[in-house]
Coordinates of C-alpha atoms in Angstrom, one line a residue:
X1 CA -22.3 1.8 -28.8
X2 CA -22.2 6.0 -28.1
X3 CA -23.3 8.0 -30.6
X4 CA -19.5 9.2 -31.6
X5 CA -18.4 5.4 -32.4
X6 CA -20.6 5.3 -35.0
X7 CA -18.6 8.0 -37.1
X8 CA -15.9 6.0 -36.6
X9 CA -14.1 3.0 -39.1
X10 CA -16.0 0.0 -38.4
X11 CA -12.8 -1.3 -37.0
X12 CA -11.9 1.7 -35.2
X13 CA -15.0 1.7 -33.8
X14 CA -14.8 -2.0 -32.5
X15 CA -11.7 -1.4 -30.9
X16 CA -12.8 2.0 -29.7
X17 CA -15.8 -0.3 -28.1
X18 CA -13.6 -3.2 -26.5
X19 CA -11.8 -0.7 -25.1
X20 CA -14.4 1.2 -22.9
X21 CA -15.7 -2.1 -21.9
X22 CA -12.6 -3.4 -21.0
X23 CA -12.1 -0.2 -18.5
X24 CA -15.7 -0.6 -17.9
X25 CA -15.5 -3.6 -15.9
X26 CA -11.7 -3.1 -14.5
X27 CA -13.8 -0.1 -12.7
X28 CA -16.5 -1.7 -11.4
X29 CA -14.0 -4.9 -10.1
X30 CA -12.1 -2.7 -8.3
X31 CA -15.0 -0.4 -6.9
X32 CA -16.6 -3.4 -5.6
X33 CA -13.4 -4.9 -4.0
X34 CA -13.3 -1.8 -1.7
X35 CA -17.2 -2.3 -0.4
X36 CA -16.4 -5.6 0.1
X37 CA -13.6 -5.0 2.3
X38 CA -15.7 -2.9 4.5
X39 CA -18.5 -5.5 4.5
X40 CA -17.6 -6.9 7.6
X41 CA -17.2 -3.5 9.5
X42 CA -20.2 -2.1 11.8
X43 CA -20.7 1.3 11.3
X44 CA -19.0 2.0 14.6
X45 CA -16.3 0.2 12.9
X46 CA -15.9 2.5 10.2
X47 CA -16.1 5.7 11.4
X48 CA -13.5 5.6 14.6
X49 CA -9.7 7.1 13.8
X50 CA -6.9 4.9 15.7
X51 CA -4.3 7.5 14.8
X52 CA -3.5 10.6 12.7
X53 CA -1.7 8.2 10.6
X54 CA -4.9 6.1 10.2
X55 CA -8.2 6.9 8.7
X56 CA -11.4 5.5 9.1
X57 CA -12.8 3.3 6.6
X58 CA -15.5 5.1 5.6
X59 CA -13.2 8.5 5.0
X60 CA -11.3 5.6 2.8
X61 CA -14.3 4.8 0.6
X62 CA -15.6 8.5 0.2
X63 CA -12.2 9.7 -0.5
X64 CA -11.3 7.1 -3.2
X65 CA -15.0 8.9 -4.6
X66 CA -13.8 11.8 -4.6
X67 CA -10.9 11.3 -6.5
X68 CA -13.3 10.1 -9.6
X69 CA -15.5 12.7 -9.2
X70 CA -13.2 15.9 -8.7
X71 CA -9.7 14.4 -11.1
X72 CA -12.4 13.1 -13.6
X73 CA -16.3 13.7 -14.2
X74 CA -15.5 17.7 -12.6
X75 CA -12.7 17.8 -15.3
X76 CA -14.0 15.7 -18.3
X77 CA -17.9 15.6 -18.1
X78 CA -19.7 18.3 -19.6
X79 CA -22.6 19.0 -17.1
X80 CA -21.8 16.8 -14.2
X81 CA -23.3 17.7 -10.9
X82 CA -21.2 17.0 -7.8
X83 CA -23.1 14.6 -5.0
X84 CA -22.2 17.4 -2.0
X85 CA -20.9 20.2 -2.3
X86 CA -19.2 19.9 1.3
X87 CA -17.7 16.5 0.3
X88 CA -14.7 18.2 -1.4
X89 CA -13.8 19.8 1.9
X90 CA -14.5 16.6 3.7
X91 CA -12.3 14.2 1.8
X92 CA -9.2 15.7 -0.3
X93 CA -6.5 14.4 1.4
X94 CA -4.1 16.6 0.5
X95 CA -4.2 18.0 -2.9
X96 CA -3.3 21.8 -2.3
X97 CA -4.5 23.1 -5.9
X98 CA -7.8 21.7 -5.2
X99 CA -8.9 23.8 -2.0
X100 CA -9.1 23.7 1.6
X101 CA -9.6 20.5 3.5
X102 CA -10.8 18.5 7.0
X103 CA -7.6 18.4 8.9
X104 CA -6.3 14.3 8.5
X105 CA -6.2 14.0 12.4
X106 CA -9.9 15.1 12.7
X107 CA -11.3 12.6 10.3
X108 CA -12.4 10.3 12.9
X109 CA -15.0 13.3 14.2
X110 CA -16.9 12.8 11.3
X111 CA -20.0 11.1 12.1
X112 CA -22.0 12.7 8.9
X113 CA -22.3 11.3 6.3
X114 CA -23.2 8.0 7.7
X115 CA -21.4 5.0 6.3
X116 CA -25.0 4.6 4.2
X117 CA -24.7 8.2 2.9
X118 CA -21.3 7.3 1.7
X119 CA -22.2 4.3 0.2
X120 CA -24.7 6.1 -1.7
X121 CA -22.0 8.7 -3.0
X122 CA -20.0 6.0 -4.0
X123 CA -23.6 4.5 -6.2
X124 CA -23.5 8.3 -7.9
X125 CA -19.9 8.3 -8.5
X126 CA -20.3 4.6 -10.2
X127 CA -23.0 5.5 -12.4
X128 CA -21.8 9.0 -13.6
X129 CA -18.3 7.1 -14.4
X130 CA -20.3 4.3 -16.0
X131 CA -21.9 6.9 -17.9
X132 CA -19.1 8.8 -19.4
X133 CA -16.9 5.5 -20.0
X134 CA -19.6 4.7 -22.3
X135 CA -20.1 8.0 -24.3
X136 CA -17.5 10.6 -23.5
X137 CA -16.2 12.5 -27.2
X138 CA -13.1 10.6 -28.1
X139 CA -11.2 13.4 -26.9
X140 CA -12.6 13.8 -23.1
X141 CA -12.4 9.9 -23.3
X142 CA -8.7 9.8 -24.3
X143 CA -7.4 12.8 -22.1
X144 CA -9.4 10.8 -19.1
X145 CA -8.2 7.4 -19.7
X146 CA -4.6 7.8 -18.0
X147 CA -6.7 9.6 -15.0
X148 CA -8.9 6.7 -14.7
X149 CA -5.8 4.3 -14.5
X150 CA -4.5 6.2 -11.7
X151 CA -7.8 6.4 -10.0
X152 CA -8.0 2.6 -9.7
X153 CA -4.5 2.0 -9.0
X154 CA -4.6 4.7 -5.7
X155 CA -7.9 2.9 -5.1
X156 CA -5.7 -0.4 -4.6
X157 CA -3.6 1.9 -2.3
X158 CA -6.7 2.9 -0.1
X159 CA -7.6 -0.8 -0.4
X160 CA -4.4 -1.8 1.6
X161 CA -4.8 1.3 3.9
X162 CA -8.0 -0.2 4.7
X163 CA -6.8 -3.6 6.0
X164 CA -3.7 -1.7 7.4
X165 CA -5.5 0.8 9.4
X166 CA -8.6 -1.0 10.8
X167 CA -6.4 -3.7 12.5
X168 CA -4.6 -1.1 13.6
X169 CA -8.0 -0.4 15.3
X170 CA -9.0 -3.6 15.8
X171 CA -6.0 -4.0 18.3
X172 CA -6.6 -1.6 20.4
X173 CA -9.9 -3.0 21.3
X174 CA -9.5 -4.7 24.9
X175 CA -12.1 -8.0 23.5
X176 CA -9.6 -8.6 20.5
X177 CA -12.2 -8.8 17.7
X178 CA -12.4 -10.7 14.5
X179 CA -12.4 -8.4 11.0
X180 CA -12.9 -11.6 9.4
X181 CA -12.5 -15.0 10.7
X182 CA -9.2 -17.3 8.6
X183 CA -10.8 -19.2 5.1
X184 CA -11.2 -22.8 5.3
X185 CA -9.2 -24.9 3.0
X186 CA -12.9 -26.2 1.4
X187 CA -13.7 -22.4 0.9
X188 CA -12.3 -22.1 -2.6
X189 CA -9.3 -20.0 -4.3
X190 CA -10.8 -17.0 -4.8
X191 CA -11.9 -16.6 -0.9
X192 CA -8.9 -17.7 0.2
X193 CA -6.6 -15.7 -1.9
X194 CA -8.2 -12.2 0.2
X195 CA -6.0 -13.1 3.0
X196 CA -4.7 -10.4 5.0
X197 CA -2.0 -12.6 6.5
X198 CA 1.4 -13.6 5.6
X199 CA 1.8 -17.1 4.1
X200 CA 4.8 -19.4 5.4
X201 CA 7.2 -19.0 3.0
X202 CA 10.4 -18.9 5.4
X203 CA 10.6 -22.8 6.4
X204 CA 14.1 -23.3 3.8
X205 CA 16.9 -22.3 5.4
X206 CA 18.1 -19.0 4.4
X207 CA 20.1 -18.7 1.0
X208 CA 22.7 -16.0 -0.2
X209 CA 22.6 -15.2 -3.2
X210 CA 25.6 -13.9 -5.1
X211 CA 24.9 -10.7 -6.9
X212 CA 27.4 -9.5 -9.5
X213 CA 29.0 -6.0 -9.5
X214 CA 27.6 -4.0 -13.0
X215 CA 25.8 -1.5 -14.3
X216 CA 21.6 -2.4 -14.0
X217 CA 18.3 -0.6 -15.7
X218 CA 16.2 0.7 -12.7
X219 CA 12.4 2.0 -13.0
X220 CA 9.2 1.4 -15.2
X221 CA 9.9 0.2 -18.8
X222 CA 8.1 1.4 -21.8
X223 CA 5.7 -1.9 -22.2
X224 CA 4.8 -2.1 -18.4
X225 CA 0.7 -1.0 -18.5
X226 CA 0.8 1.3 -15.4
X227 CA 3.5 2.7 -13.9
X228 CA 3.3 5.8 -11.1
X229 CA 5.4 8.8 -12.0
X230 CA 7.5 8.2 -8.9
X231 CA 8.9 5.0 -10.8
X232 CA 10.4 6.9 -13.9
X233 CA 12.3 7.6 -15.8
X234 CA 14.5 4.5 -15.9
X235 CA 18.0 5.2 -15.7
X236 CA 21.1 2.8 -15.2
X237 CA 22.9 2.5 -12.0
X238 CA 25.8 1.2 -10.5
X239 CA 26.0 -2.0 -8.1
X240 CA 28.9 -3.4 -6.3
X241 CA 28.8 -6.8 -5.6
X242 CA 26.6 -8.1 -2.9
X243 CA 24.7 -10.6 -1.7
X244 CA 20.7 -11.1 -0.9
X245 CA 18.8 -13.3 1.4
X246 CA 16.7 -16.0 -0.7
X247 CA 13.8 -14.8 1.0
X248 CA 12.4 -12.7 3.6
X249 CA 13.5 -12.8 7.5
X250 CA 11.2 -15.1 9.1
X251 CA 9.2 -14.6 12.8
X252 CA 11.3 -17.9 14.1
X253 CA 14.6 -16.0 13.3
X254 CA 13.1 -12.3 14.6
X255 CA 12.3 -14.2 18.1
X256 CA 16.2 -15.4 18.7
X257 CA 16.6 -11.6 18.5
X258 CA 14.2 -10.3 20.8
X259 CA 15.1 -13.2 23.2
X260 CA 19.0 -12.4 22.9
X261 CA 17.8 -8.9 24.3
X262 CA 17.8 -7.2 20.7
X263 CA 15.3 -4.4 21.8
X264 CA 18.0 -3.8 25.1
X265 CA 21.1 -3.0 23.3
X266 CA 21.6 0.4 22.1
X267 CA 24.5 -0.6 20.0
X268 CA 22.2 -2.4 17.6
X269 CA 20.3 0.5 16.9
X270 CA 20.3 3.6 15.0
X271 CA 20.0 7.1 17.3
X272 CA 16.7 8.3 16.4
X273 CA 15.6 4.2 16.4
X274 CA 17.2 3.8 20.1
X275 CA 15.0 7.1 21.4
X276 CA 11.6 5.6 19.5
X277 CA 12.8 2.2 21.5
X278 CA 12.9 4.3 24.9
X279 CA 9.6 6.9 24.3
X280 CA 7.5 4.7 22.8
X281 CA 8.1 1.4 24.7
X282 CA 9.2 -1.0 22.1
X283 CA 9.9 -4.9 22.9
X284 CA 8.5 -6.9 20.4
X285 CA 7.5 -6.2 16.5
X286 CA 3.9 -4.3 16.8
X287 CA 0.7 -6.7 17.6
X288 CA 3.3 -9.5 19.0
X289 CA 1.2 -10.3 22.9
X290 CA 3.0 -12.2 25.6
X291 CA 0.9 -14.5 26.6
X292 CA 3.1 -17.0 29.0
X293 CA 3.2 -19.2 26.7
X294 CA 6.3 -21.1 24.9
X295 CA 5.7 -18.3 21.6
X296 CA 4.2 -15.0 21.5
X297 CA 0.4 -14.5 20.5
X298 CA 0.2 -12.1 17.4
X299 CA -2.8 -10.3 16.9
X300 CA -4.3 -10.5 13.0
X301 CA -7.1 -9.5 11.2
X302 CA -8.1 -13.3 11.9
X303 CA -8.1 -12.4 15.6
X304 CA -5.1 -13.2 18.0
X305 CA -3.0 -16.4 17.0
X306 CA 0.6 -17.8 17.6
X307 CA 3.5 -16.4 16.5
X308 CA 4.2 -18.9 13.4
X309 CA 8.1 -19.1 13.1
X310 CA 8.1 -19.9 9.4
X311 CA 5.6 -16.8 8.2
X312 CA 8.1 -13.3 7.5
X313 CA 8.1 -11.3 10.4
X314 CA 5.8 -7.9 9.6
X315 CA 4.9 -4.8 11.4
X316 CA 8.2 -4.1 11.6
X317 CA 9.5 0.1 11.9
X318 CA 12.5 1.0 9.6
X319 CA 14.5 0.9 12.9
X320 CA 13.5 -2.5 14.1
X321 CA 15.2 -3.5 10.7
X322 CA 17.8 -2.0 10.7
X323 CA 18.8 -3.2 14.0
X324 CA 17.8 -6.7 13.2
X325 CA 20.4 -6.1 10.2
X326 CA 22.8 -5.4 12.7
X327 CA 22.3 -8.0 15.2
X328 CA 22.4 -10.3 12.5
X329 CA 26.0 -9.1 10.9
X330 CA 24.0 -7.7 7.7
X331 CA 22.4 -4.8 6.5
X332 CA 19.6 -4.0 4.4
X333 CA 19.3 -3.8 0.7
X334 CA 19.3 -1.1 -1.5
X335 CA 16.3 -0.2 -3.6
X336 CA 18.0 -0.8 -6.5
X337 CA 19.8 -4.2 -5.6
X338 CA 16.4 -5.4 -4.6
X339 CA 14.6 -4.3 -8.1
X340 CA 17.4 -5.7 -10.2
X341 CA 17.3 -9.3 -8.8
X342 CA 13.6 -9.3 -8.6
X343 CA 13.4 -8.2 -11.9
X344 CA 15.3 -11.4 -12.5
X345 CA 12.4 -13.2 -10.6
X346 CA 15.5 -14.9 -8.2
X347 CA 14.0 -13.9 -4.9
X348 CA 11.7 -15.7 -2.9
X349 CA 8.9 -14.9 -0.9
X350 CA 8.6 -11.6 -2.8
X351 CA 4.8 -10.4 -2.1
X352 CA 4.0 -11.4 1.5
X353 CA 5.2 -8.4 3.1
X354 CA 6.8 -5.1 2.2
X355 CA 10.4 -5.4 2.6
X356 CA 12.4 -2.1 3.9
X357 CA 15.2 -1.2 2.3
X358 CA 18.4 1.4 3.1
X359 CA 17.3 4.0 0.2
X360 CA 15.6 7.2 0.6
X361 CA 12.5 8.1 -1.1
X362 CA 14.2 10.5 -3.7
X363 CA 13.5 11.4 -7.1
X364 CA 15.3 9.3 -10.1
X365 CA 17.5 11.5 -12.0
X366 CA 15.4 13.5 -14.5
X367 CA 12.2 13.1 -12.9
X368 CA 9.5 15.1 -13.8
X369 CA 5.8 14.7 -11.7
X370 CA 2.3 13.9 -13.4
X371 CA 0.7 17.5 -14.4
X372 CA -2.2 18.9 -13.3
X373 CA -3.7 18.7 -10.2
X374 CA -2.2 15.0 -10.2
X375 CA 1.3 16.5 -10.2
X376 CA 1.0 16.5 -6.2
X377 CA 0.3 12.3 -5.8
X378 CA 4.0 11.3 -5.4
X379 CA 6.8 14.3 -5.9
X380 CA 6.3 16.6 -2.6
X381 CA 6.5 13.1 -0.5
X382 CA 9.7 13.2 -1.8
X383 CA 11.9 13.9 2.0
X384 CA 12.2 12.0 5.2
X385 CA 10.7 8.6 4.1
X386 CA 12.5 5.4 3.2
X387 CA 11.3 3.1 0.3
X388 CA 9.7 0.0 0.8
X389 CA 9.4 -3.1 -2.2
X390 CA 7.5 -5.9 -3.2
X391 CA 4.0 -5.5 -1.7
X392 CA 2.1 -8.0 1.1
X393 CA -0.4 -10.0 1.8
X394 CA -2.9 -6.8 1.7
X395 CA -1.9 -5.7 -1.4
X396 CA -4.4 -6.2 -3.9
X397 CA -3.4 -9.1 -6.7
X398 CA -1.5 -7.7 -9.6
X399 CA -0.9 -3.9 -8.2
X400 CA 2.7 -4.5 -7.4
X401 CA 5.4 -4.9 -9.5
X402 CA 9.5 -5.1 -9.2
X403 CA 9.6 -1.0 -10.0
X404 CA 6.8 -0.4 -7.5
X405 CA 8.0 2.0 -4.9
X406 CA 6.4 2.2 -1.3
X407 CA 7.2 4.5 1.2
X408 CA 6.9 5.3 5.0
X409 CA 8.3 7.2 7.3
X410 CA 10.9 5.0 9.5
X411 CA 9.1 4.8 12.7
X412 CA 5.9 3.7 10.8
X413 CA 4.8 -0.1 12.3
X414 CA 1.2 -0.4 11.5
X415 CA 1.6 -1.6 7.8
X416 CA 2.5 -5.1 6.9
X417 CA 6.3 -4.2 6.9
X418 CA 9.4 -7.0 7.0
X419 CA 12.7 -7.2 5.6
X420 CA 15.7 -8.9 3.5
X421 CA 18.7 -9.2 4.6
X422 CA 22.0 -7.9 2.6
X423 CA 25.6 -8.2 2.7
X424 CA 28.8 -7.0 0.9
X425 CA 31.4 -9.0 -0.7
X426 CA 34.3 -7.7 -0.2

C-alpha cells in the first residue's frame, strides 16, 4: 500500500487501494494488447509508411508512449526523467501546445529507434506508470486518473489504426502476405475473438424497421464510465419518421451493384465522389481482386480469400455509400437515427464494421473540449469529416458504444468502413 494510504480511513484506504489496482491492471491489459498486435510484424514490417494517412506500427507503439509520458508522468510525477529527449519531436502527432513535430508523411523515414529501442521505451513508460499508479499523493493521483482513462482509450484507437494501416501495407505487397493466418475453430475464444475480419452476420434477408417520429436524448449519459468530449453534452433532438435496415449491407448485395455497372453511372454519385471514381480508378470496394473467377478475391489480414456474400461489405469511402444508397432507392442514416435505435439495442449486426452515416462531424450544441493540452484530441477535427458508428471487427472489445463517434474524411477506404441503409416515410 503507498505510504499516503496509510493516513487514510481504513476504509478509505481500501477502496483508495482497489482502485489503483483496478487501473493497474486495465493498463497493463491494454499495453500488452498493443505488443501483441505487432508480434507478428518483422521489423521491416513495422517501420514502412503505405500513405500519409497511415503510419507505421512502430510510430503507433511509441506514440501511444508518448502520450503517457508527456499528458501524464511530465505533468503529474514529481522528478520523472523522460526516456529521449528527441522522442517528443519524433512522435506527437499533432498536439500544437506541446511543440514542434516530425511531419506525419515522413514517419515512415524513421529507421531510428529500432522497433527494439521502442519496445524498450514502451518498458520505461510501463514501469514509471506502474510506479506512480501505486504511490502518487491523492491529489496527483486523482487529477491523473481521467488522463489515464483517455490514455488507454486513444490507445484502443492506435490499436485499430494498427490493424487498419498495416493491411493497408500488406496489400500493396505484390506476394500478398499473411499478418496472421485465420484461428481454427479448436483454438479457443479468446484467440478467436482477435479477428480482424467481419463475421457473417448478413445471411437474413434485410428488414425495415419502422422508426417513430419524436423527440430522442443523443450523447454520453451521466453513468456511462468513459465517454470522449466529442460525445457531450447530450441534448434532445428531433427525428422524423424513418426506417433502418436490420442490419448492415452485405458483400452479396454490394456485388449486384458493381455488376449492374454502379461504379459507371455518374448519376449515382455525388460530384466530388464521381471525380474520386475517375482520378483515382475506383471499380470495386478497396482490397476486392478479380481473379476470373465466379466472385471476387478480397484481400484480409488472413491473406487473400473469397468475397463471402453474407459478411457486411467494408472498405467502403463515404462516396461508395452514398451511391450504393442511391442505387439502391435509399439513403444513409443520420447519426442520430442510428444512436437512438441502437441505444434501443434493435439493430443487428452492430460492431462488425463502421457504418457511415449522412451527418457531419460537428460539435453538439454546447460543447465545450477537454482542457489542457488534451483540449486539441477531438474539437479542431471538427470540419470536413463525416461521422462513422458502431465500431468493427478491429475495434478492441468493449471500446465502442451507441454514443461513440468515428470520423473520416469521405474519400477515406482503408478502415473497416460499411453501411446501413435508410429511408423516409413519408
Amino acid at each position: 500500500m503507498s505510504l499516503h494510504a496509510t493516513a487514510l480511513q481504513p476504509s478509505a484506504a481500501a477502496a483508495d487501494f482497489a482502485l489503483r489496482t483496478a487501473w493497474r491492471r486495465r493498463f497493463q491489459a491494454v499495453r500488452g494488447s498493443s505488443v501483441q498486435l505487432a508480434a507478428p510484424l518483422s521489423a521491416e514490417d513495422q517501420c514502412v509508411q503505405s500513405m500519409p494517412d497511415a503510419s507505421p506500427t512502430k510510430w503507433h507503439l511509441a506514440h501511444t508512449s508518448w502520450f503517457f509520458e508527456t499528458v501524464v508522468l511530465q505533468a503529474h510525477q514529481p522528478g520523472y526523467h523522460v526516456h529521449d529527449e528527441g522522442y517528443a519531436f519524433l512522435f506527437n502527432s499533432y498536439y500544437e501546445s506541446l511543440g514542434p513535430r516530425h511531419p506525419r508523411a515522413q514517419r515512415g523515414l524513421l529507421t531510428r529507434p529500432s522497433s527494439e529501442e521502442v519496445l524498450q521505451y514502451r518498458r520505461h513508460v510501463d514501469e514509471a506508470m506502474i510506479g506512480f499508479m501505486r504511490s502518487a499523493e491523492p491529489a496527483a493521483w486523482s487529477t491523473a486518473l481521467p488522463l489515464i482513462a483517455l490514455g488507454l482509450q486513444h490507445e484502443q484507437q492506435h490499436q485499430e489504426l494498427m490493424l487498419t494501416d498495416v493491411k493497408h501495407l500488406l496489400s500493396l505487397n505484390p506476394l500478398r502476405p499473411v499478418y496472421r493466418r485465420a484461428p481454427q475453430q479448436d483454438e479457443g475464444a479468446a484467440f478467436a475473438a482477435r479477428r480482424p475480419h467481419p463475421r457473417a452476420v448478413c445471411a437474413a434477408p434485410l428488414r425495415w424497421l419502422e422508426r417513430p417520429d419524436g423527440v430522442v436524448q443523443i450523447g454520453a449519459t451521466a453513468e456511462q464510465p468513459f465517454a470522449f468530449d466529442n460525445e457531450t453534452p447530450r441534448h434532445r433532438v428531433l427525428l422524423r419518421a424513418h426506417q433502418l435496415a436490420s442490419r448492415p449491407v452485405s458483400g452479396g448485395e454490394f456485388l449486384d451493384f458493381v455488376r449492374d455497372g454502379g461504379y459507371r453511372r455518374p448519376e449515382l454519385w455525388l460530384s466530388d465522389g464521381w471525380a474520386a471514381v475517375q482520378q483515382q480508378g475506383w471499380d470495386a470496394p478497396l482490397y476486392w481482386i478479380e481473379s476470373g473467377a465466379p466472385l471476387p478475391q478480397v484481400f484480409t489480414l488472413h491473406g487473400p480469400q473469397p468475397l463471402a456474400l453474407d459478411e457486411p461489405v467494408c472498405h467502403l469511402s463515404f462516396y461508395e455509400a452514398a451511391a450504393y444508397a442511391a442505387w439502391a432507392g435509399a439513403r444513409l442514416p443520420t447519426e442520430f437515427e442510428w444512436e437512438a435505435a441502437a441505444a434501443e439495442g434493435v439493430l443487428g449486426g452492430v460492431g462488425e464494421v463502421w457504418e457511415w452515416t449522412r451527418s457531419s462531424y460537428d460539435p453538439y450544441p454546447g460543447f465545450r473540449p477537454l482542457a489542457g493540452a488534451v483540449a486539441e484530441y477531438n474539437g479542431k477535427f471538427m470540419v470536413g469529416q463525416l461521422v462513422l458508428r458502431g465500431g468493427s471487427c478491429a475495434t478492441p472489445s468493449g471500446h465502442a458504444r451507441p454514443s461513440y463517434r468515428n470520423f473520416f474524411a469521405p474519400g477515406a477506404r482503408w478502415q473497416f468502413s460499411g453501411l446501413r441503409l435508410a429511408k423516409d416515410i413519408e
